[in-house]
mmCIF file with all atom_site columns, C-alpha atoms in Angstrom:
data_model
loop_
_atom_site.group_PDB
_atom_site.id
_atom_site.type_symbol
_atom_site.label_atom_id
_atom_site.label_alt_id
_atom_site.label_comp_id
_atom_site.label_asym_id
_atom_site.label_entity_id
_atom_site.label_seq_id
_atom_site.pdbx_PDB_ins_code
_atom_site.Cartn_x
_atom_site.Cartn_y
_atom_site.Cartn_z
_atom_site.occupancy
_atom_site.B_iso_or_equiv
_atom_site.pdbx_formal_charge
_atom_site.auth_seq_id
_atom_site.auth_comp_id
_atom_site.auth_asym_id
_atom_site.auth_atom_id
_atom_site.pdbx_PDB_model_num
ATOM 1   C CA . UNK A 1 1   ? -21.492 4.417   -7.361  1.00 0.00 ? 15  UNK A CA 1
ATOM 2   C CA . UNK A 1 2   ? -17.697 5.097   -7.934  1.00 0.00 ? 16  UNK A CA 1
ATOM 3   C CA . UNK A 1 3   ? -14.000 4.171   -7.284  1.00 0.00 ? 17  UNK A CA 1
ATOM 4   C CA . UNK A 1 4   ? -12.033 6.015   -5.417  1.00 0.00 ? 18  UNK A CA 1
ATOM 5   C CA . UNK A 1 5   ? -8.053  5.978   -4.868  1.00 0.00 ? 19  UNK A CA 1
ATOM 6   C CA . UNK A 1 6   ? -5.558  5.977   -1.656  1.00 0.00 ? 20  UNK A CA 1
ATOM 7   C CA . UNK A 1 7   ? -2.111  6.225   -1.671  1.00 0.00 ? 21  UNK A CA 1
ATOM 8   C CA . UNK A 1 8   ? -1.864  2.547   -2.056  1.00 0.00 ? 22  UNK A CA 1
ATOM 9   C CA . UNK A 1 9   ? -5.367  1.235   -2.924  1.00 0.00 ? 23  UNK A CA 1
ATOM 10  C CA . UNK A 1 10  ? -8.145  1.531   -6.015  1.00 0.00 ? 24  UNK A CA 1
ATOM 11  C CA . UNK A 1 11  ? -11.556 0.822   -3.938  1.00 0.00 ? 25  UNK A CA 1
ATOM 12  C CA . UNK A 1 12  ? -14.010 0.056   -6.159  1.00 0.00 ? 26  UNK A CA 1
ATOM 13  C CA . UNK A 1 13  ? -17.598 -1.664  -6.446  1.00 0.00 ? 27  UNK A CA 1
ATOM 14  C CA . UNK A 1 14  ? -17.190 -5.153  -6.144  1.00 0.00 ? 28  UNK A CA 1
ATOM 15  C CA . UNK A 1 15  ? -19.283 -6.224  -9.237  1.00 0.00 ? 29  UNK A CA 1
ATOM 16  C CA . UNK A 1 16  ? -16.680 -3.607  -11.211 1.00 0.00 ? 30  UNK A CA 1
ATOM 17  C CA . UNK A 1 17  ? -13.445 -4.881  -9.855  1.00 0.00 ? 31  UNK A CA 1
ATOM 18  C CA . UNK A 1 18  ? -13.345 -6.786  -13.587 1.00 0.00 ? 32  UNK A CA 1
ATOM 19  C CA . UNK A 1 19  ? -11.263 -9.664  -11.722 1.00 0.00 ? 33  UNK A CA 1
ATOM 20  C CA . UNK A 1 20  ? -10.900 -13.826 -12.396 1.00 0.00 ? 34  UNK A CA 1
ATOM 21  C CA . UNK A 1 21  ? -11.728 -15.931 -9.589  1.00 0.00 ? 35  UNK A CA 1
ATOM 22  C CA . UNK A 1 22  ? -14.345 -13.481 -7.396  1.00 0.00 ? 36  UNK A CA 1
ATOM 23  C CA . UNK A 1 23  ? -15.561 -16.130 -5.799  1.00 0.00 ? 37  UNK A CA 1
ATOM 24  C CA . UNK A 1 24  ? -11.885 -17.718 -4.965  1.00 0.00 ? 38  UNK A CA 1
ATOM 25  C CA . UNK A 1 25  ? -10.685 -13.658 -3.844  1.00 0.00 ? 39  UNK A CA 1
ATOM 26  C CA . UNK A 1 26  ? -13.438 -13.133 -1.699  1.00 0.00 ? 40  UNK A CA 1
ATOM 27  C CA . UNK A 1 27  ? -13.035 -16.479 -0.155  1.00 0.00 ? 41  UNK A CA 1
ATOM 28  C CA . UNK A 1 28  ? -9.403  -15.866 0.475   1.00 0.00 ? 42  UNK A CA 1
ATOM 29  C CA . UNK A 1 29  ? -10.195 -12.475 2.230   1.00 0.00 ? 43  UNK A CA 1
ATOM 30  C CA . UNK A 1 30  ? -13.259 -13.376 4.052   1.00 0.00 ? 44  UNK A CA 1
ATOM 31  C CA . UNK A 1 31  ? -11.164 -16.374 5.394   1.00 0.00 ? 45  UNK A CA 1
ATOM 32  C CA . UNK A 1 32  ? -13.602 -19.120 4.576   1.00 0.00 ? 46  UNK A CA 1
ATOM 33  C CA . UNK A 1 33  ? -12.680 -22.778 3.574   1.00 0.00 ? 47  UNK A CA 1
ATOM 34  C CA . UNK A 1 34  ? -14.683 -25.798 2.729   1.00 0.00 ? 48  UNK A CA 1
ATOM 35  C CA . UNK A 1 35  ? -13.850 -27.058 6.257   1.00 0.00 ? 49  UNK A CA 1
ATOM 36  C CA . UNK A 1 36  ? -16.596 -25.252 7.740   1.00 0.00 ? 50  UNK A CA 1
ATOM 37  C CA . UNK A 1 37  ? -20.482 -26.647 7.981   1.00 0.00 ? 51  UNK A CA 1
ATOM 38  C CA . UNK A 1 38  ? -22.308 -27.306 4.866   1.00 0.00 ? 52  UNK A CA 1
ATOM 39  C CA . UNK A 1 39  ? -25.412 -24.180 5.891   1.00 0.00 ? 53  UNK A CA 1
ATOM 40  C CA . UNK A 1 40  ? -21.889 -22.160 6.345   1.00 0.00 ? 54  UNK A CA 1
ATOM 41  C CA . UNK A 1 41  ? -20.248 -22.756 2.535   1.00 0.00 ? 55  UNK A CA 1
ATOM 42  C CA . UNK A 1 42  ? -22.209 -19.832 0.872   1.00 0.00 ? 56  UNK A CA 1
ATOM 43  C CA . UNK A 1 43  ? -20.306 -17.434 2.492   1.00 0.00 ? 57  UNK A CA 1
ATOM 44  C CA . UNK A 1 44  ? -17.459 -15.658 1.158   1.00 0.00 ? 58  UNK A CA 1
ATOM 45  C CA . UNK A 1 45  ? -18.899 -16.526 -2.558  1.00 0.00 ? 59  UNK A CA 1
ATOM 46  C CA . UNK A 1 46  ? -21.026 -14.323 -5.272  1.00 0.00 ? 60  UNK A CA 1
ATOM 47  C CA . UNK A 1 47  ? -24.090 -15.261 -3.616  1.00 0.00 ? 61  UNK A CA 1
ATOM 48  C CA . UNK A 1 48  ? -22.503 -13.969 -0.098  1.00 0.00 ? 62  UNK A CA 1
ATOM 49  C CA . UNK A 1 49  ? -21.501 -10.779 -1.754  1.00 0.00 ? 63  UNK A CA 1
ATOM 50  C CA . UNK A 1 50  ? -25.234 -9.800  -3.476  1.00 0.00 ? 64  UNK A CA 1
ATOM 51  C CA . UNK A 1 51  ? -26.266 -10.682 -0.555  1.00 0.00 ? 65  UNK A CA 1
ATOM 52  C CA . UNK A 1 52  ? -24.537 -7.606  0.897   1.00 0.00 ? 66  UNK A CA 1
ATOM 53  C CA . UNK A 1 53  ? -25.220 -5.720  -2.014  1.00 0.00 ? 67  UNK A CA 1
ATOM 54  C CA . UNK A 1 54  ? -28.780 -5.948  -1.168  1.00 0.00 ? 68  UNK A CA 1
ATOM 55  C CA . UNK A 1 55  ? -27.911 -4.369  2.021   1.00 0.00 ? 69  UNK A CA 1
ATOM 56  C CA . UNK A 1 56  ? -25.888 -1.861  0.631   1.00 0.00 ? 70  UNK A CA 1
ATOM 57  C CA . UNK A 1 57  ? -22.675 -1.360  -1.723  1.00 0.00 ? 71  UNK A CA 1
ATOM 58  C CA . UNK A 1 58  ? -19.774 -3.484  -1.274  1.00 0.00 ? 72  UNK A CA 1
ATOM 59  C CA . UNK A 1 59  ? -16.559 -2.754  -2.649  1.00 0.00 ? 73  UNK A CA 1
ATOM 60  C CA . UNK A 1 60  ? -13.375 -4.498  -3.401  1.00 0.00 ? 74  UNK A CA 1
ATOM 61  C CA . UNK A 1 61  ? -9.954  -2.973  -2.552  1.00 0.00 ? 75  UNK A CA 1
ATOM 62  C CA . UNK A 1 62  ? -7.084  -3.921  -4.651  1.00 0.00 ? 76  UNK A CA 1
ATOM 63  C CA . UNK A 1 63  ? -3.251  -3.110  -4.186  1.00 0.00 ? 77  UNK A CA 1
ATOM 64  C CA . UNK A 1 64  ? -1.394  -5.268  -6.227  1.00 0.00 ? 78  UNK A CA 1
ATOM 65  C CA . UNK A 1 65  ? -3.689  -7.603  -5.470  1.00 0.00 ? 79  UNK A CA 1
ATOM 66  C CA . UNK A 1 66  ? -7.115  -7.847  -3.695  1.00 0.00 ? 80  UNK A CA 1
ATOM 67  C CA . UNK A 1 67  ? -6.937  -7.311  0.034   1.00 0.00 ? 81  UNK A CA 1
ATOM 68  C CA . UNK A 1 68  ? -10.031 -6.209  1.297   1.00 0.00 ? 82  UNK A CA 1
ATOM 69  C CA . UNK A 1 69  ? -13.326 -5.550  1.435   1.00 0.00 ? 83  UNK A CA 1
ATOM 70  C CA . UNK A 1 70  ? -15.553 -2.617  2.657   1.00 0.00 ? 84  UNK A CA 1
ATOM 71  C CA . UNK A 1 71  ? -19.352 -3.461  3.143   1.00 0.00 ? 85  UNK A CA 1
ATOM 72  C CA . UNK A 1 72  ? -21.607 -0.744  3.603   1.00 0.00 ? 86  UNK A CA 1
ATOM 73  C CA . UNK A 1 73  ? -25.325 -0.117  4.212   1.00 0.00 ? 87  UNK A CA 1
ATOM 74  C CA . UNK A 1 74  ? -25.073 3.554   1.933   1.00 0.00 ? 88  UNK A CA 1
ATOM 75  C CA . UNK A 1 75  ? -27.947 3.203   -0.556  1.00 0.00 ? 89  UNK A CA 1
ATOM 76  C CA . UNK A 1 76  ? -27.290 2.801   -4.408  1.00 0.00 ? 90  UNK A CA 1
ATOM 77  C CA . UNK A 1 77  ? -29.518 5.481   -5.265  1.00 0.00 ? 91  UNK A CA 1
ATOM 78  C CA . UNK A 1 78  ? -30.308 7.691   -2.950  1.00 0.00 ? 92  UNK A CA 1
ATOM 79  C CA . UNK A 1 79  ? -28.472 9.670   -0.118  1.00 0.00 ? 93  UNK A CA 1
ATOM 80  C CA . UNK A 1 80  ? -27.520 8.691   3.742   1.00 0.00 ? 94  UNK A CA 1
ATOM 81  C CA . UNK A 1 81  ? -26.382 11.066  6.586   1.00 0.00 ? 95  UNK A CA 1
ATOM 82  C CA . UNK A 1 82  ? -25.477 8.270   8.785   1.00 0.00 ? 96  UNK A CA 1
ATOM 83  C CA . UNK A 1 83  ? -23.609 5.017   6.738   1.00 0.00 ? 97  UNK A CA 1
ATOM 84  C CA . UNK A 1 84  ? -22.939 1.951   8.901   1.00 0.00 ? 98  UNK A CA 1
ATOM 85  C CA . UNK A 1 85  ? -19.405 0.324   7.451   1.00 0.00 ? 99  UNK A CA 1
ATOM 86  C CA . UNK A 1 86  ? -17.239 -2.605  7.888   1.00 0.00 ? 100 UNK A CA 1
ATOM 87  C CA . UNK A 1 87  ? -14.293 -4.215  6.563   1.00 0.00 ? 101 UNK A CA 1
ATOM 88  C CA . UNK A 1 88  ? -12.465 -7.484  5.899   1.00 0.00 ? 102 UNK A CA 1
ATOM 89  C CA . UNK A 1 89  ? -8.936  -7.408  5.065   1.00 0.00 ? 103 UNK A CA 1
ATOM 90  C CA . UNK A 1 90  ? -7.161  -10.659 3.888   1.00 0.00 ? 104 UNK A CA 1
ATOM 91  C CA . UNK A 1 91  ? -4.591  -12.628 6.380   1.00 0.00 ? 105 UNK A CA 1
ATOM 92  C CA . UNK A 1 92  ? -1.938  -11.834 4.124   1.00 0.00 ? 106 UNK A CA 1
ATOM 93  C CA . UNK A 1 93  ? -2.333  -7.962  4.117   1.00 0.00 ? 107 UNK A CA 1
ATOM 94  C CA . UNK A 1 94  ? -2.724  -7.409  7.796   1.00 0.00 ? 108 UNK A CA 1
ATOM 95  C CA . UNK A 1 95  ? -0.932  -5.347  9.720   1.00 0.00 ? 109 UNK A CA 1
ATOM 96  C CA . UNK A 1 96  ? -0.252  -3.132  6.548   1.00 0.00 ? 110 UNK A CA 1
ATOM 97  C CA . UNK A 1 97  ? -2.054  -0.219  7.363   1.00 0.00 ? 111 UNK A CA 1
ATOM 98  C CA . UNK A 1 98  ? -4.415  -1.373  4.778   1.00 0.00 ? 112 UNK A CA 1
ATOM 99  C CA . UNK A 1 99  ? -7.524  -1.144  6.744   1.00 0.00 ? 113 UNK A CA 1
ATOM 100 C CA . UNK A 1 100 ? -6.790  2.131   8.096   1.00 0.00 ? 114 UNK A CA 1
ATOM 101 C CA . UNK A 1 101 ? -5.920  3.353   4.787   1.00 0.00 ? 115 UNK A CA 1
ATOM 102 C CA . UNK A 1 102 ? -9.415  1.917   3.449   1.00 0.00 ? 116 UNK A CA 1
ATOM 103 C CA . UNK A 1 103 ? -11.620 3.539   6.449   1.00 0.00 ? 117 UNK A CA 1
ATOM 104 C CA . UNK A 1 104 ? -9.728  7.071   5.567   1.00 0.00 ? 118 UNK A CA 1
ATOM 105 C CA . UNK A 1 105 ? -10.186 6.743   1.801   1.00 0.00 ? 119 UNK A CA 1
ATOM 106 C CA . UNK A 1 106 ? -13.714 5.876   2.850   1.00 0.00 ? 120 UNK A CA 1
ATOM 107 C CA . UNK A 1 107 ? -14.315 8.569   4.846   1.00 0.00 ? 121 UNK A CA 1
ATOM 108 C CA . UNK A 1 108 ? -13.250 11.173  2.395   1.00 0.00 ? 122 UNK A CA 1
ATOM 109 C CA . UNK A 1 109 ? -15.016 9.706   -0.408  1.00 0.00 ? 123 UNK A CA 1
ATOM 110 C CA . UNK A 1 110 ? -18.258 9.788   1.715   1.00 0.00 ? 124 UNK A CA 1
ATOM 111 C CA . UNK A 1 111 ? -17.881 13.038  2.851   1.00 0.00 ? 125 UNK A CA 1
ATOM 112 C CA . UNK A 1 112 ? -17.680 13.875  -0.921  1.00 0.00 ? 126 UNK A CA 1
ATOM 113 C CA . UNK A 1 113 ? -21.414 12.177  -1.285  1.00 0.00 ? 127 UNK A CA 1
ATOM 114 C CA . UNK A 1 114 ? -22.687 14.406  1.767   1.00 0.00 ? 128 UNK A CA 1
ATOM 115 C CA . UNK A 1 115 ? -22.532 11.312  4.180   1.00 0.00 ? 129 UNK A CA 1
ATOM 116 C CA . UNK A 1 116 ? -22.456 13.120  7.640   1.00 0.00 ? 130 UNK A CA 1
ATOM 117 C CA . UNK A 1 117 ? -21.475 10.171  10.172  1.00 0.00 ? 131 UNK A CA 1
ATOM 118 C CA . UNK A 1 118 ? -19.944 6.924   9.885   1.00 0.00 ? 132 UNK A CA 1
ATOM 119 C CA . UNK A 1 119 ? -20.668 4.087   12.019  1.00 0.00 ? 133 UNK A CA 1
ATOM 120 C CA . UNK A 1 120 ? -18.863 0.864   12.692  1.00 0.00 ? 134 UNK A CA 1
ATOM 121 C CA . UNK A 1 121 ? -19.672 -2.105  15.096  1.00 0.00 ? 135 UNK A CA 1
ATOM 122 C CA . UNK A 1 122 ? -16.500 -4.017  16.523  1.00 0.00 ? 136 UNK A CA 1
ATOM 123 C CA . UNK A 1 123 ? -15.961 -6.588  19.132  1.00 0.00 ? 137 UNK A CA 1
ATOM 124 C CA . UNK A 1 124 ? -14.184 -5.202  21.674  1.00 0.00 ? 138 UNK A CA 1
ATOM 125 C CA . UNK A 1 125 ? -11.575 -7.989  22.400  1.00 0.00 ? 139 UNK A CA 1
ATOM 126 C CA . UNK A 1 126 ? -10.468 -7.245  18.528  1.00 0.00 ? 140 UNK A CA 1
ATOM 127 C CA . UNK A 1 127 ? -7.952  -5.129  19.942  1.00 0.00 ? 141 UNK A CA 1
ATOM 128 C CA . UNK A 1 128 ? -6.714  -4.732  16.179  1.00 0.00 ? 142 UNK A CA 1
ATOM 129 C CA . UNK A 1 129 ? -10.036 -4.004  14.621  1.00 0.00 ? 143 UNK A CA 1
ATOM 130 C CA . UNK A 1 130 ? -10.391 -1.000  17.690  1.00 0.00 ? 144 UNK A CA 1
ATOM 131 C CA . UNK A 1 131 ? -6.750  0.221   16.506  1.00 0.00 ? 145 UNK A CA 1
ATOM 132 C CA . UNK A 1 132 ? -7.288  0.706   13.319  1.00 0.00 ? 146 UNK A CA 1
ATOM 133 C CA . UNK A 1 133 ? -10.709 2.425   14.155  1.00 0.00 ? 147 UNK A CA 1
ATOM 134 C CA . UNK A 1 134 ? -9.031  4.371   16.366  1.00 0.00 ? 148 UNK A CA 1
ATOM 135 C CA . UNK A 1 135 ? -6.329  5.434   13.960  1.00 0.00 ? 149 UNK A CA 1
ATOM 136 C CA . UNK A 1 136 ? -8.853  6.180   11.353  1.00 0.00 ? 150 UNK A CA 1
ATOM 137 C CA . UNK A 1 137 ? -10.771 8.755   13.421  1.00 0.00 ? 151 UNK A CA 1
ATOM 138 C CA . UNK A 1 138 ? -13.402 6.990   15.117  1.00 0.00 ? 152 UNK A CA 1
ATOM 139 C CA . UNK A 1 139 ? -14.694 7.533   18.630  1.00 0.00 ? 153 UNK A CA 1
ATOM 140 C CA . UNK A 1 140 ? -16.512 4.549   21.076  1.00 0.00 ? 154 UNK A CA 1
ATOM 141 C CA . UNK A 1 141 ? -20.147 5.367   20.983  1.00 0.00 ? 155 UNK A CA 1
ATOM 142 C CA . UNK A 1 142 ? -22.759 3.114   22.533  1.00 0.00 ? 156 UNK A CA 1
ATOM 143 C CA . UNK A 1 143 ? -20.948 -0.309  22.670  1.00 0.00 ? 157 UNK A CA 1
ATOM 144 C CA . UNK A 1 144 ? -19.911 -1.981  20.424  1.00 0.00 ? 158 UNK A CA 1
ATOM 145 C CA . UNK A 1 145 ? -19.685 0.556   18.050  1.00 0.00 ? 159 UNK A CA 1
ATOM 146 C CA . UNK A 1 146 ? -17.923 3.573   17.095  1.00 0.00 ? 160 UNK A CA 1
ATOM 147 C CA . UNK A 1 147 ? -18.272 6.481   14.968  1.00 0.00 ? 161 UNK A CA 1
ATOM 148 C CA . UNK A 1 148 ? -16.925 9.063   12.659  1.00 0.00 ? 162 UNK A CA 1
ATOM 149 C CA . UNK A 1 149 ? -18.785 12.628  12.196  1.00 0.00 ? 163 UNK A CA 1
ATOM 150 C CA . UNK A 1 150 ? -17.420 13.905  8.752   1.00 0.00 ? 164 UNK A CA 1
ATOM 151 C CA . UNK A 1 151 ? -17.726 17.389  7.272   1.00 0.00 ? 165 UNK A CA 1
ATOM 152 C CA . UNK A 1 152 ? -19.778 16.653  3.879   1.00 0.00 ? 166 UNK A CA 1
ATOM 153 C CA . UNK A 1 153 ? -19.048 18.883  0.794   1.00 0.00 ? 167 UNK A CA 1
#
């Protein structure tokens, strides 16, 4: 698994990010406090994130300071055509052009690992999460999701 760059962003796997305070970062971008239900207060912590990484490879994107996260369902050690994504970006940092910026970085770097398609779910009453799928290339496909088709190298 690697980092890659964007104009503004170093993306990199989230156990690599070499940061203080994961649990507090991903917390603050997952938008989770300690008012929510007890069976709810794992989320947005360590155990949260491997359990992601289980899924797939999560990674951590940091400007001049963490402001998102992509999670991903492409396998550690093996190859995908088709890679299911989706991203959290921190209250702070929206409306940035951050998440666009991290789906194009994305979408390049995968293309680089032979990754064919991307795929991402969104509500469709996130008007902003559509946008910025929009912007970064994506199509509708079957409701609720929409998808990418890259040209692997």
């Amino acid at each position: 698994m690697s980092t890659f760059r964007t104009e503004r962003l170093i993306v990199t796997p989230w156990r690599d990010a070499g940061v203080d305070d994961l649990e507090g970062i991903v917390r603050r971008i997952v938008g989770v406090g300690d008012d929510l239900p007890p069976e709810w207060q794992e989320i947005g912590g360590e155990d949260w994130l491997d359990a992601r990484d289980v899924e797939g490879q999560v990674f951590l994107a940091l400007a001049d300071r963490p402001v998102g996260l992509l999670i991903t369902d492409l396998p550690k050690a093996s190859r995908a055509d088709v890679v299911h994504v989706g991203y959290v970006i921190a209250p702070d940092a929206t409306g940035k052009g951050f998440a666009t910026e991290l789906l194009v970085g994305f979408s390049a770097w995968a293309s680089g690992q032979g990754v064919i398609r991307l795929v991402a779910g969104v509500d469709p009453s996130n008007e902003a999460s559509v946008r910025v799928l929009e912007k970064a290339g994506f199509w509708p496909a079957d409701r609720p999701f929409y998808e990418l088709e890259l040209d692997p190298a």
